[in-house]
Structure formats: structure tokens, C-alpha cells
mmCIF file of C-alpha atoms and ligand atoms in Angstrom:
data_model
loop_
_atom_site.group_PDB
_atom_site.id
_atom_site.type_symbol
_atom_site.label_atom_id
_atom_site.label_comp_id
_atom_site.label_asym_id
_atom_site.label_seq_id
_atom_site.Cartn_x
_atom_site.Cartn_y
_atom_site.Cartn_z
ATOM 1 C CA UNK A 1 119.141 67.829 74.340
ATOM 2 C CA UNK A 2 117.204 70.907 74.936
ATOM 3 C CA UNK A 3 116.677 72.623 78.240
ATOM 4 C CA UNK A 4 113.104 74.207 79.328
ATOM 5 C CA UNK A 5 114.622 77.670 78.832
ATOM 6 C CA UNK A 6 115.629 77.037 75.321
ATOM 7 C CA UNK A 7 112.025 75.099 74.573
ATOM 8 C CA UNK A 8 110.223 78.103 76.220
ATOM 9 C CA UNK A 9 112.028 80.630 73.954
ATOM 10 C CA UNK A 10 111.417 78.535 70.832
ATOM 11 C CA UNK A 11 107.446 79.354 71.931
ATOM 12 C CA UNK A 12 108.358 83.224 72.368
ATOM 13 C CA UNK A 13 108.079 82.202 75.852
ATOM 14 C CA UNK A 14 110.422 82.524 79.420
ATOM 15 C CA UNK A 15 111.015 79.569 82.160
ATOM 16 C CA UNK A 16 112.080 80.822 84.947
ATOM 17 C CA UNK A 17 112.475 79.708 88.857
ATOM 18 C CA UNK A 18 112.299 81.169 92.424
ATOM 19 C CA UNK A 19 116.035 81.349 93.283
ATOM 20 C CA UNK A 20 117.324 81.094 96.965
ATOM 21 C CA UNK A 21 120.284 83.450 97.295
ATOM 22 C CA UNK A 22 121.475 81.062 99.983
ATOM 23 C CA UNK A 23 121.772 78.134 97.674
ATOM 24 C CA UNK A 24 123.461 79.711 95.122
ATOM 25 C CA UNK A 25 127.036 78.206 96.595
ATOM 26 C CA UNK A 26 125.466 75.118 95.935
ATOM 27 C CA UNK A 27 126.980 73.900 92.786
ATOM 28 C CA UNK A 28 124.190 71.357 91.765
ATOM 29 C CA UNK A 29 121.927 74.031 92.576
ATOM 30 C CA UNK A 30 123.342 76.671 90.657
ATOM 31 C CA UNK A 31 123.868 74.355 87.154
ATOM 32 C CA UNK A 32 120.392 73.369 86.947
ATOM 33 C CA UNK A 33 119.645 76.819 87.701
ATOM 34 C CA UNK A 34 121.746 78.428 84.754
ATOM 35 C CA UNK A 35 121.229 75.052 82.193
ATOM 36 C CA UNK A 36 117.350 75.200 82.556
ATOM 37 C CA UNK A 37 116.375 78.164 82.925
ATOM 38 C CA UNK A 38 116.340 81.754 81.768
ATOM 39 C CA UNK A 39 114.561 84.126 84.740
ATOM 40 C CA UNK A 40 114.921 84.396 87.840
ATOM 41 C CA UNK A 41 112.592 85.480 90.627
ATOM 42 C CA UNK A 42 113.404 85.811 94.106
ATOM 43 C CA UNK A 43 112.310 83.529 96.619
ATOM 44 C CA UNK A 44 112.577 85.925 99.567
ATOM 45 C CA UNK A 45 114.778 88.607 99.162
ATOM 46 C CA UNK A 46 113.183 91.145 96.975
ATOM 47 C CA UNK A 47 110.181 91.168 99.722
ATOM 48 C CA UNK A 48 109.342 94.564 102.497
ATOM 49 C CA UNK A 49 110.705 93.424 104.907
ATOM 50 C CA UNK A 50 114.370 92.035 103.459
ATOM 51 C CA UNK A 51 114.752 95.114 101.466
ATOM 52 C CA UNK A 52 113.402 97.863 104.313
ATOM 53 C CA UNK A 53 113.672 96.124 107.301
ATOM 54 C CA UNK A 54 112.963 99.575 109.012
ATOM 55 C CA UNK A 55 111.960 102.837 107.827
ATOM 56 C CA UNK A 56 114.140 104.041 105.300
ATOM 57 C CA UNK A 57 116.478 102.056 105.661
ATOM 58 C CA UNK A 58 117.010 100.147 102.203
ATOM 59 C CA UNK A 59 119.398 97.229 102.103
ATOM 60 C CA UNK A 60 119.731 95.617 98.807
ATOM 61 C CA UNK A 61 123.275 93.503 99.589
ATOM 62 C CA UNK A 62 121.398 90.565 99.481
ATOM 63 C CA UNK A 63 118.761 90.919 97.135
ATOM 64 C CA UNK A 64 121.316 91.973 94.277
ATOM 65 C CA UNK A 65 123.216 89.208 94.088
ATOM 66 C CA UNK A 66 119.905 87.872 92.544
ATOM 67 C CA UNK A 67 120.043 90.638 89.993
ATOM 68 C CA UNK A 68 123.527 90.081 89.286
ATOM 69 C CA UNK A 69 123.131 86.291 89.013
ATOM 70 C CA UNK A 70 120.413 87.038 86.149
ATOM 71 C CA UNK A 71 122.827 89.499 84.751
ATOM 72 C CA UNK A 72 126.174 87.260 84.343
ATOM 73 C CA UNK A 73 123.572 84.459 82.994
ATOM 74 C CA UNK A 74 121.516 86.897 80.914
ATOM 75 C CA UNK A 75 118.462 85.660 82.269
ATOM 76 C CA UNK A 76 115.316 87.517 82.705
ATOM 77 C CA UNK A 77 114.414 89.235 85.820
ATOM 78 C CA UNK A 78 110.467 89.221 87.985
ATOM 79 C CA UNK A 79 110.608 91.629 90.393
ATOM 80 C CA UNK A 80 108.372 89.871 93.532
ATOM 81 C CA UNK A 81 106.886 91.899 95.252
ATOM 82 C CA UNK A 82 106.538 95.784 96.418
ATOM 83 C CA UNK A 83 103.644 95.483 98.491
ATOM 84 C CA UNK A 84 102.340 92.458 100.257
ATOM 85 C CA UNK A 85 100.723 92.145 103.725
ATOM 86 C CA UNK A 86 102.913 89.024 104.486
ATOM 87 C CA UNK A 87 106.683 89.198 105.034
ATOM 88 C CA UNK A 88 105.899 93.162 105.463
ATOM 89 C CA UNK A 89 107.762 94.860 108.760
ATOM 90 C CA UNK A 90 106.073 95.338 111.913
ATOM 91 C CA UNK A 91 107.081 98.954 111.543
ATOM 92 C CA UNK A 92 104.563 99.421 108.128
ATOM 93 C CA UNK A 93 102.273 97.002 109.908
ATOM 94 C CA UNK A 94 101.470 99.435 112.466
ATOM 95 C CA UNK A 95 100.867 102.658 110.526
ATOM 96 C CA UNK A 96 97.638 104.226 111.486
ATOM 97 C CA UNK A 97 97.413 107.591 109.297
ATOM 98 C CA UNK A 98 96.562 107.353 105.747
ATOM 99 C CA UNK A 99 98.640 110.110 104.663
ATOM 100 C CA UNK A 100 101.728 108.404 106.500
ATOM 101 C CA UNK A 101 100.876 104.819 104.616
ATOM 102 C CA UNK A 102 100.583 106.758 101.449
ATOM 103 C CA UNK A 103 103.948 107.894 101.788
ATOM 104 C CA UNK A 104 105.451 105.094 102.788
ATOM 105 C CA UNK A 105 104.029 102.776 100.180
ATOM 106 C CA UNK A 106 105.577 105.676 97.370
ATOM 107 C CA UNK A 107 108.768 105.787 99.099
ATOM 108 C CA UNK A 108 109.017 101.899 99.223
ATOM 109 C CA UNK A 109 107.732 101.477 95.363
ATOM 110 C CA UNK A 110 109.900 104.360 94.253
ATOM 111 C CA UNK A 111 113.208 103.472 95.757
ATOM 112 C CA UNK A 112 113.309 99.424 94.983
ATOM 113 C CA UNK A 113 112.034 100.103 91.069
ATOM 114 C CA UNK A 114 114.544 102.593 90.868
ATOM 115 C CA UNK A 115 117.501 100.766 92.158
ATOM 116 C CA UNK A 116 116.401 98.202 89.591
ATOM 117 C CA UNK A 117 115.100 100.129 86.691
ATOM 118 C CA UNK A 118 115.472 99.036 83.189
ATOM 119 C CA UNK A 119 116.952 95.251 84.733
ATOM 120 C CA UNK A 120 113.593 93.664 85.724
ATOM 121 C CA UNK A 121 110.917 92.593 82.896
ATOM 122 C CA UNK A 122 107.694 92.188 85.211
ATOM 123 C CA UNK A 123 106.872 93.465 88.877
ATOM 124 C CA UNK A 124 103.989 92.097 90.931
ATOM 125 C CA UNK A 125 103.246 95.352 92.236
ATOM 126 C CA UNK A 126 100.801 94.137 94.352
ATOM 127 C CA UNK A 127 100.593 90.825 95.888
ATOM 128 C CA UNK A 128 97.061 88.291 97.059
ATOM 129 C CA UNK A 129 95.325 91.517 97.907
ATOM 130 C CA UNK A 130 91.612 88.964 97.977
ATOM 131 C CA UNK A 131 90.841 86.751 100.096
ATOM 132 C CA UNK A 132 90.392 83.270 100.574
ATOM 133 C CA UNK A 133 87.169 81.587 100.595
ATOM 134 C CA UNK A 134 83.752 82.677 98.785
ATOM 135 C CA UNK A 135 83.523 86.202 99.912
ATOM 136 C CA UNK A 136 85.407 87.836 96.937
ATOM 137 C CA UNK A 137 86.414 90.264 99.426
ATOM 138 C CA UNK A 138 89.213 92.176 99.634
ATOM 139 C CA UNK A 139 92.080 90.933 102.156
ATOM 140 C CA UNK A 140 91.937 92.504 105.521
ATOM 141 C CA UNK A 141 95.318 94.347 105.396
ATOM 142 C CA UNK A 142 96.770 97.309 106.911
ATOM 143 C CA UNK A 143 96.699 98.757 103.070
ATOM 144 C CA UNK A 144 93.307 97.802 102.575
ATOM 145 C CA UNK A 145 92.314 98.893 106.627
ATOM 146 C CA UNK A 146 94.138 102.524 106.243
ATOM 147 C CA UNK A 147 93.652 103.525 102.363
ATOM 148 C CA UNK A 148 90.625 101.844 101.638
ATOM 149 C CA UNK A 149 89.720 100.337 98.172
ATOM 150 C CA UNK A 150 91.909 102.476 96.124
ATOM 151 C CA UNK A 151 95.632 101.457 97.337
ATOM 152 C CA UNK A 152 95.443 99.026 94.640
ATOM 153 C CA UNK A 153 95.373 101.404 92.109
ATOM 154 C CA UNK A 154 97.595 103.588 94.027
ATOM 155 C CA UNK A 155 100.680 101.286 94.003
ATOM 156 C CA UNK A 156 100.176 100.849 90.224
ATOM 157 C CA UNK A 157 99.849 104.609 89.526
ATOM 158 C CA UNK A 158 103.323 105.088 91.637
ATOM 159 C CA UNK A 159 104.949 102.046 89.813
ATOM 160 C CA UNK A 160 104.007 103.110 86.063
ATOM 161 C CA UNK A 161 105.822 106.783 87.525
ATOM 162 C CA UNK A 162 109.119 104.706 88.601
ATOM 163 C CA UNK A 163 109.960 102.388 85.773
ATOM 164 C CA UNK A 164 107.856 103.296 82.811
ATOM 165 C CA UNK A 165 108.921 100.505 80.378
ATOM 166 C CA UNK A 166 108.173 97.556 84.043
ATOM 167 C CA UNK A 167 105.575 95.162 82.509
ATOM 168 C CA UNK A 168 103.022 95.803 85.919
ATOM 169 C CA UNK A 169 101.193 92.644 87.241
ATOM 170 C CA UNK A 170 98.972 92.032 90.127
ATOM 171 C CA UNK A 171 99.649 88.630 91.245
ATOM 172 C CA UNK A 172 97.845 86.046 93.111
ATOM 173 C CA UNK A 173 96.764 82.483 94.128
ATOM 174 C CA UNK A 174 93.568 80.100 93.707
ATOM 175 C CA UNK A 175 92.421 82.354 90.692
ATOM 176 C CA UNK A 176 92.728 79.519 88.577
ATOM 177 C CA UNK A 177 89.114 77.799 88.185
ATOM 178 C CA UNK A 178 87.319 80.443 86.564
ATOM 179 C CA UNK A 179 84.040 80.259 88.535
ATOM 180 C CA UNK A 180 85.095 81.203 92.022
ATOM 181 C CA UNK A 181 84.395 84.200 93.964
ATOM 182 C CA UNK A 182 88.037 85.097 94.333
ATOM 183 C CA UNK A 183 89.035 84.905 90.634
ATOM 184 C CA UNK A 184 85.763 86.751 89.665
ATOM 185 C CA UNK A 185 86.808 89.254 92.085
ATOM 186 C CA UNK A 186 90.183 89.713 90.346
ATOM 187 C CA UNK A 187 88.916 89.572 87.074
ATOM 188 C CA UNK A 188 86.204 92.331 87.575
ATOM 189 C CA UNK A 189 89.063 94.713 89.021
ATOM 190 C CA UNK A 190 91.399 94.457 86.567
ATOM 191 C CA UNK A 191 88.659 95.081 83.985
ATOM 192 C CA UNK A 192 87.683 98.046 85.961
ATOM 193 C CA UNK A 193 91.285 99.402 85.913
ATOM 194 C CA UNK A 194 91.585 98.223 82.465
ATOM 195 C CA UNK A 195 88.521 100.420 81.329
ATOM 196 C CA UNK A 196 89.524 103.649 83.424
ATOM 197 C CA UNK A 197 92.796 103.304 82.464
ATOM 198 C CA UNK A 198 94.627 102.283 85.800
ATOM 199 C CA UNK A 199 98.524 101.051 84.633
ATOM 200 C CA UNK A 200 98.006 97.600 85.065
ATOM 201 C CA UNK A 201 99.821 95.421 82.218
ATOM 202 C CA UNK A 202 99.431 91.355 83.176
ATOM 203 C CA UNK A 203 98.139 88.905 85.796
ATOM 204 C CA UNK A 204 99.891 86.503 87.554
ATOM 205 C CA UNK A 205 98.194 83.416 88.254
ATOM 206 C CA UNK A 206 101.043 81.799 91.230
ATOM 207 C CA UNK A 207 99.756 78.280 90.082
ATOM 208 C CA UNK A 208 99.778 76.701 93.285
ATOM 209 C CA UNK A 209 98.399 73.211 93.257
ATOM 210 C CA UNK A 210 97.194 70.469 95.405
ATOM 211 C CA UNK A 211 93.919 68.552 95.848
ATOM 212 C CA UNK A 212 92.642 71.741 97.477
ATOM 213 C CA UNK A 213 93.162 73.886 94.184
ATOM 214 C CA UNK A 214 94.125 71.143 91.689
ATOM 215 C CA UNK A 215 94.478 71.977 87.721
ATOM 216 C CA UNK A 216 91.275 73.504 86.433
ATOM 217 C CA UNK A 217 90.385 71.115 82.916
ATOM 218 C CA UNK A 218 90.294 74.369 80.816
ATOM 219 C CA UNK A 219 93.169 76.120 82.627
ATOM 220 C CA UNK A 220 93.289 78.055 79.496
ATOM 221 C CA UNK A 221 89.523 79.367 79.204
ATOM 222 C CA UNK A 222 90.680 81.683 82.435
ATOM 223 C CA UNK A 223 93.996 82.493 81.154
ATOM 224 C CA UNK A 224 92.437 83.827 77.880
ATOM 225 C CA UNK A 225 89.860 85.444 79.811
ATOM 226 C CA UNK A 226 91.747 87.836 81.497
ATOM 227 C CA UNK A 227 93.921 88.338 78.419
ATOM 228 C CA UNK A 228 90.908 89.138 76.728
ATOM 229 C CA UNK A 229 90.585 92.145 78.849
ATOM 230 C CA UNK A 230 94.312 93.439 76.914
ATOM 231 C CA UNK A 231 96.607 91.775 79.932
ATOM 232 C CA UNK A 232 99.626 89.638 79.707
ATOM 233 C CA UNK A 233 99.067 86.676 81.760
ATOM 234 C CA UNK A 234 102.071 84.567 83.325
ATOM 235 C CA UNK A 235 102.209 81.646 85.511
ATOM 236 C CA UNK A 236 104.448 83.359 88.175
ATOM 237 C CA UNK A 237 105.078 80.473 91.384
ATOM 238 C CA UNK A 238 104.001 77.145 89.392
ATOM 239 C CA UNK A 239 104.128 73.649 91.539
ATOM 240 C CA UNK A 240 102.362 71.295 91.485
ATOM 241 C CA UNK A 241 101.917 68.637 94.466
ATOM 242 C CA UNK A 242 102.557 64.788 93.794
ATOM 243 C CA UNK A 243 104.159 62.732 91.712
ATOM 244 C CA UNK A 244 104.996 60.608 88.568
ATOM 245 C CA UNK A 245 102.548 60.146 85.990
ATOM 246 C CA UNK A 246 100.007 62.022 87.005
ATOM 247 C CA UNK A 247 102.101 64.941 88.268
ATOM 248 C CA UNK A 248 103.892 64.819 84.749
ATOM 249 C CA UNK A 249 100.035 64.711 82.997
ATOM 250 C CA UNK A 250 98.874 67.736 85.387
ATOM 251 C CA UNK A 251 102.138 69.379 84.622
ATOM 252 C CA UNK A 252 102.109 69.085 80.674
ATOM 253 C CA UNK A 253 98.261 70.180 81.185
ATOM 254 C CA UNK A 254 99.092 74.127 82.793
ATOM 255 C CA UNK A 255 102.355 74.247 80.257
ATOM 256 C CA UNK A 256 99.828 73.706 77.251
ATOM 257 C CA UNK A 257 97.063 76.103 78.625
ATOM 258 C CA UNK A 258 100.186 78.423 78.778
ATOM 259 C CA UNK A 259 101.290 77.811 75.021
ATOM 260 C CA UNK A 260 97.603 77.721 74.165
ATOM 261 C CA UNK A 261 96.885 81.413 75.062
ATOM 262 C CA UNK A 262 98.962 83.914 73.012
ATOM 263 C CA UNK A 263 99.109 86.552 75.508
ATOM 264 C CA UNK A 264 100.385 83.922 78.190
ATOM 265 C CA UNK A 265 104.440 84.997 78.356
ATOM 266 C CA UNK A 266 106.322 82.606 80.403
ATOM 267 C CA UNK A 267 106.230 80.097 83.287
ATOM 268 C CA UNK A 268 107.864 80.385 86.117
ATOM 269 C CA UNK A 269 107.771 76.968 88.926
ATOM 270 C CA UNK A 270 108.501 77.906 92.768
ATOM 271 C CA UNK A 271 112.259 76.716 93.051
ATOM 272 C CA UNK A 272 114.287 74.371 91.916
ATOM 273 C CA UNK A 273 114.239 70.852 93.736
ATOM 274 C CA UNK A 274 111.852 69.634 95.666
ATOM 275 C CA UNK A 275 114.199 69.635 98.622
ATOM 276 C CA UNK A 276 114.064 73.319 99.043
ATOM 277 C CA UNK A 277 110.444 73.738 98.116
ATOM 278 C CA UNK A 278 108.412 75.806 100.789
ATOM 279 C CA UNK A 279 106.309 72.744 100.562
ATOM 280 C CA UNK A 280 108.660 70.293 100.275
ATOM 281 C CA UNK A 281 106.673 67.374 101.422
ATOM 282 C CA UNK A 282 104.883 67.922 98.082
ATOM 283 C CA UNK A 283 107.549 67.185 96.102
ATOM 284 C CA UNK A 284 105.980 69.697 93.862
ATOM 285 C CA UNK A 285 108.461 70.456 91.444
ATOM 286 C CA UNK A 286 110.466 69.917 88.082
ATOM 287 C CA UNK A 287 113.914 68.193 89.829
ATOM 288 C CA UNK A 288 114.284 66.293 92.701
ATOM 289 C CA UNK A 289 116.268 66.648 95.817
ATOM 290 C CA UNK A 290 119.546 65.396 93.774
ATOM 291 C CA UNK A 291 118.619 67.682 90.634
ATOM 292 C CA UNK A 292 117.565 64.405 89.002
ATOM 293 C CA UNK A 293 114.920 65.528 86.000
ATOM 294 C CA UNK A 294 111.527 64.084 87.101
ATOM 295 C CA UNK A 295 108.811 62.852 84.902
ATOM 296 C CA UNK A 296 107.348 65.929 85.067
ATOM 297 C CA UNK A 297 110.297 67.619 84.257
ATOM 298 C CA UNK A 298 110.010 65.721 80.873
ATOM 299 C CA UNK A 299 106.240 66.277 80.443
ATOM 300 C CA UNK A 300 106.867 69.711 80.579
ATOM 301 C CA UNK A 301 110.168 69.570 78.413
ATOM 302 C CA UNK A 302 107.998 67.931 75.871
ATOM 303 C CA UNK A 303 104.849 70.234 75.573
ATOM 304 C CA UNK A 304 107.170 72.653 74.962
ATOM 305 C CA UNK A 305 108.627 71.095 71.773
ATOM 306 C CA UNK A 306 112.112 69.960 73.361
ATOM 307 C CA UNK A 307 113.557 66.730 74.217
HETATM 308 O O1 G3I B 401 115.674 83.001 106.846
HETATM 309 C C1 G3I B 401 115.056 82.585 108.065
HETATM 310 C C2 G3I B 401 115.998 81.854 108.946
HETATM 311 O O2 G3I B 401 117.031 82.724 109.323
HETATM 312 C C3 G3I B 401 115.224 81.327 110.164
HETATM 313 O O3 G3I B 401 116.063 80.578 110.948
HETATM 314 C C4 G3I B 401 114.055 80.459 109.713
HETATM 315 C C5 G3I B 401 113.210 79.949 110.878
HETATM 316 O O4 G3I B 401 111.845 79.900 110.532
HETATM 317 O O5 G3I B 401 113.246 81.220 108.894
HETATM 318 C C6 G3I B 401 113.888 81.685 107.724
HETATM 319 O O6 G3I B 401 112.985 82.457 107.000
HETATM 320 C C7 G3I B 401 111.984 81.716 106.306
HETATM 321 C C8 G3I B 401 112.097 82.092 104.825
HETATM 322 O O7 G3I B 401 111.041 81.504 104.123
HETATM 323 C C9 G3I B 401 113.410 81.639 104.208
HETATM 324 O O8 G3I B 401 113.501 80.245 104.225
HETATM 325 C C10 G3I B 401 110.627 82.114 106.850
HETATM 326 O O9 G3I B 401 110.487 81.636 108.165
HETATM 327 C C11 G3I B 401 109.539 81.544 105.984
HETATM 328 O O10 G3I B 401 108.289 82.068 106.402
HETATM 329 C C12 G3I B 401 109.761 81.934 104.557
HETATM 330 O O11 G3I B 401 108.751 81.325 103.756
HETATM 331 C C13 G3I B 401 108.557 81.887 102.487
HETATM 332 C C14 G3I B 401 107.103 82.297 102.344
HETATM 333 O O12 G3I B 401 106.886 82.802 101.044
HETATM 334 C C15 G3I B 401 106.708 83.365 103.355
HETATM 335 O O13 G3I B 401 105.408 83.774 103.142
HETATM 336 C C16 G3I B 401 108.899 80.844 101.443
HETATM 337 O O14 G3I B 401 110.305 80.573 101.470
HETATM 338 C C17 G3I B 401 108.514 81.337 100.053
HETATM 339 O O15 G3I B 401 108.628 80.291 99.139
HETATM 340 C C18 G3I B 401 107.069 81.797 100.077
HETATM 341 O O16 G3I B 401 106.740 82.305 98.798
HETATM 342 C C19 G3I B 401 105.381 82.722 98.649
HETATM 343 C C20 G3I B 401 105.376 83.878 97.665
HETATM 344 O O17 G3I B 401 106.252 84.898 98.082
HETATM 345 C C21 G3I B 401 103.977 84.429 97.482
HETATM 346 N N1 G3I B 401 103.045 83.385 97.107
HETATM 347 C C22 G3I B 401 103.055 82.202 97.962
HETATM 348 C C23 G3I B 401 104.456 81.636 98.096
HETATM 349 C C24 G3I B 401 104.457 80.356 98.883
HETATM 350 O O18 G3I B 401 104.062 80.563 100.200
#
């Protein structure tokens, strides 16, 4: 009997999951955690506002017992995420000088990819910076209000500086159908950081679906797309709402538009059971809430080559 981990590294790929550090003294939790899988992001704890809950002020008792986990285990580590509008402190929220944002954001970026350097594979530098909808826009953030345009670039420019050898991903959601205004948007910045030479090494597509954003049927025409502009791609917060058969089909379908694109690295779905999903009335993941494989655990077992 395989395990997804073991399946995914057979294809030169990782598995990984979201990992709640609070349900880590759960032992059902924690053996499907270390059988199945072999990186780890984490669910909460590596965000602004757990980390620097006020300025300068870095706590990282928490959010290391994440990186130690992955360490004992020797699994893989994604670093999620340095700078995101959501789950950010009041106390960044309310900067109104550009020069004191600036600052902040390096001081932020510099001392969390330090304190990890050389132990985390990929970091989502910058998190769902677009929005929603059919403007292509950017998000209306305190980064975006106070910098302007270039804080993207920014954050990558300071990452590249803190951990040279981090694989660098912008990360984000509903960029999976390829003709939308939001993953067009993506897609034309990273080829315009791409072509001047802005340190940005991989997309991540979070992979959250429902009947709102449900699988695209050529998930992997996008995927290749943006590799084709010399990116990694990785599905970063995979789940997929519903259940048997046609969540297993829907599942298998992403996990082969994964395999099918060469520069497409790993998977990683958003927790382990269902019962702890942040949507968990979706049942939208691999195990359910008594770490019993589901179909789709299988389906997705199977594309993979295991059994
Ligand atoms: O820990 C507190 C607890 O002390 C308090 O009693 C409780 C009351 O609401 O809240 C708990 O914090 C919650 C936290 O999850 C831990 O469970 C927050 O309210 C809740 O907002 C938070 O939700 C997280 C969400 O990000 C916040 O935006 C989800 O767990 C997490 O799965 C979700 O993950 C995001 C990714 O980071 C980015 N992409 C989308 C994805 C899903 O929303």
C-alpha cells in the first residue's frame, strides 16, 4: 500500500497539507499527517499577524513547532505567507506613510525568512493581491493604497535578498479557468516581472473549488501557460467541495493536470479531514472526519500511480 506522499515522489512530485498546530496532539490527526504526506504548510500560524502581532515584536513559539514537525518527519516545508491584507495586524493596517510601510514590509520579510532560511522550499511572498470579479484590478489593500503598483515587486526584490536559494511564488485563488479577468491579470504580471527580471520563481494556483469556481476541463492548458513563461507552478490550498464519485472524478482531474505539466511540482490540499476544513460543510477533502480514506482519496492515490 502506497501513501500519496510516496506516489507523489515516484512523479518527482510533493503532497503536502495545511497543518493545524492545535491538532497536532491529536493522534489520528497526526498519523495521517506523517503516513500521507510529505510537506507541510501552515494553516494559520506562519501569517502577520501570528508571527508580529505588534510592531517588532516577532513570536515564532507557535509557528515552529510546524517547522519542527516537518523536520522530525523530514517533510518539506511552504512558507504561507509574508504579506497578505487578511489576517494582517491592525497596527500595519493603519500605516499611512509610504516610507514607514516600506520599512515595515522589509523588516517583516527579512526577519521571518531569516529565522527560517535554508528549512522552507517555497514562500508565497505575496498573497491574492487581485481582486475578485471581472475588473482584473488590483486588490484594494493598504499595500496597494500606500506603495502603489510596485509593492509587488518590492516584497519579491526583499525576499530573493533574505533567502536566496527560497523557490518565490505569488499565490492566489480563482486563477484557474484561463479566460478570466483575474487570471489574465496574474498572468500578464508575472510575465512582466518575468521579462524585466523581477525574482519571481512559481505560481500558486490555491485550487479552491465549488460550483462557483469548479475544475476548469483543461486545468492543465493554464498550468502550462504560466509555466511557459519559465515559472514553477504548484497547487498550494487544493479542496474540492462535494462528494463521492464525482468529487473523486474532479479530484483525479486537477492531480492529472498536475502530473500533466512538467513544471507543476507538488500538490498541496487545505488540511487534513474534512472536520477541520475552513469549509467544513464542504466536506472538501482527501479523509473524512474519522481519517477514513474517501473515494477521492483513492482517485487521487491512483492518478498518481499508487494503490
Ligand atoms: O484561533 C481563534 C480562536 O482563538 C477563536 O476563538 C476563534 C473564533 O473565531 O477564531 C480562531 O481563529 C480562526 C482561525 O482560522 C483558526 O481557526 C479565525 O477566526 C479564522 O478567521 C481563521 O480562518 C482561516 C482563514 O484562512 C482566515 O482568512 C482558516 O483557518 C484558514 O484555513 C484560511 O486559509 C486561507 C489561506 O490562508 C489563504 N487562502 C484562502 C484560505 C481559505 O480561506
Amino acid at each position: 500500500q502506497t501513501t500519496l506522499g510516496d506516489a507523489a515522489a515516484a512523479q518527482g512530485r510533493y503532497f503536502g497539507t495545511a497543518v493545524a498546530v492545535d491538532r497536532l496532539g491529536e493522534p489520528d490527526y497526526t498519523a495521517t499527517l506523517n503516513r500521507e504526506f510529505n510537506s507541510i504548510t501552515a494553516e494559520n500560524s506562519w501569517k502577520w499577524e501570528s508571527l508580529q502581532p505588534s510592531p517588532g515584536y516577532f513570536d515564532f513559539s507557535t509557528a515552529d513547532r510546524i517547522a519542527e514537525h516537518a523536520r522530525q518527519q523530514g517533510m518539506e516545508l511552504r512558507g504561507h505567507t509574508l504579506v497578505w491584507h487578511s489576517q494582517l495586524p491592525s497596527w500595519v493596517e493603519n500605516i499611512g506613510s509610504a516610507d514607514e510601510l516600506r520599512a515595515v514590509m522589509r523588516n517583516h520579510i527579512t526577519t521571518v525568512m531569516e529565522h527560517y532560511k535554508g528549512q522552507v522550499r517555497s514562500w508565497d511572498v505575496v498573497n491574492e493581491a487581485f481582486e475578485d470579479g471581472n475588473s482584473g484590478a488590483r486588490r484594494n489593500s493598504v499595500f496597494q493604497r500606500v506603495l502603489g503598483d510596485s509593492w509587488i515587486e518590492e516584497a519579491f526584490w526583499i525576499a530573493r535578498e533574505a533567502d536566496p536559494n527560497a523557490t518565490l511564488c505569488y499565490n492566489d485563488y480563482n486563477t484557474d479557468a484561463w479566460n478570466t479577468a483575474k487570471t489574465q491579470a496574474v498572468y500578464n504580471m508575472v510575465a512582466d516581472f518575468v521579462s524585466r527580471g523581477v525574482p519571481i520563481d512559481c505560481v500558486g494556483f490555491q485550487a479552491h473549488f465549488n460550483s462557483g469556481n469548479p475544475v476548469p476541463e483543461n486545468y492543465h492548458i493554464t498550468l502550462q501557460n504560466f509555466a511557459d513563461l519559465g515559472v514553477e507552478v504548484q497547487l498550494t490550498e487544493l479542496d474540492i467541495a462535494g462528494s463521492g464519485a464525482s468529487q473523486a472524478e474532479q479530484y483525479a482531474g486537477v492531480t492529472l493536470a498536475c502530473l500533466a505539466v512538467p513544471q507543476c511540482t507538488g500538490i498541496t490540499v487545505w488540511g487534513v479531514t474534512d472536520k477541520y476544513s475552513w469549509r467544513a460543510e464542504d466536506t472538501p477533502l482527501l479523509f473524512d472526519g474519522n481519517y477514513n480514506p474517501k473515494q477521492a482519496y483513492y482517485a487521487v492515490l491512483e492518478t498518481l500511480g499508487g494503490s
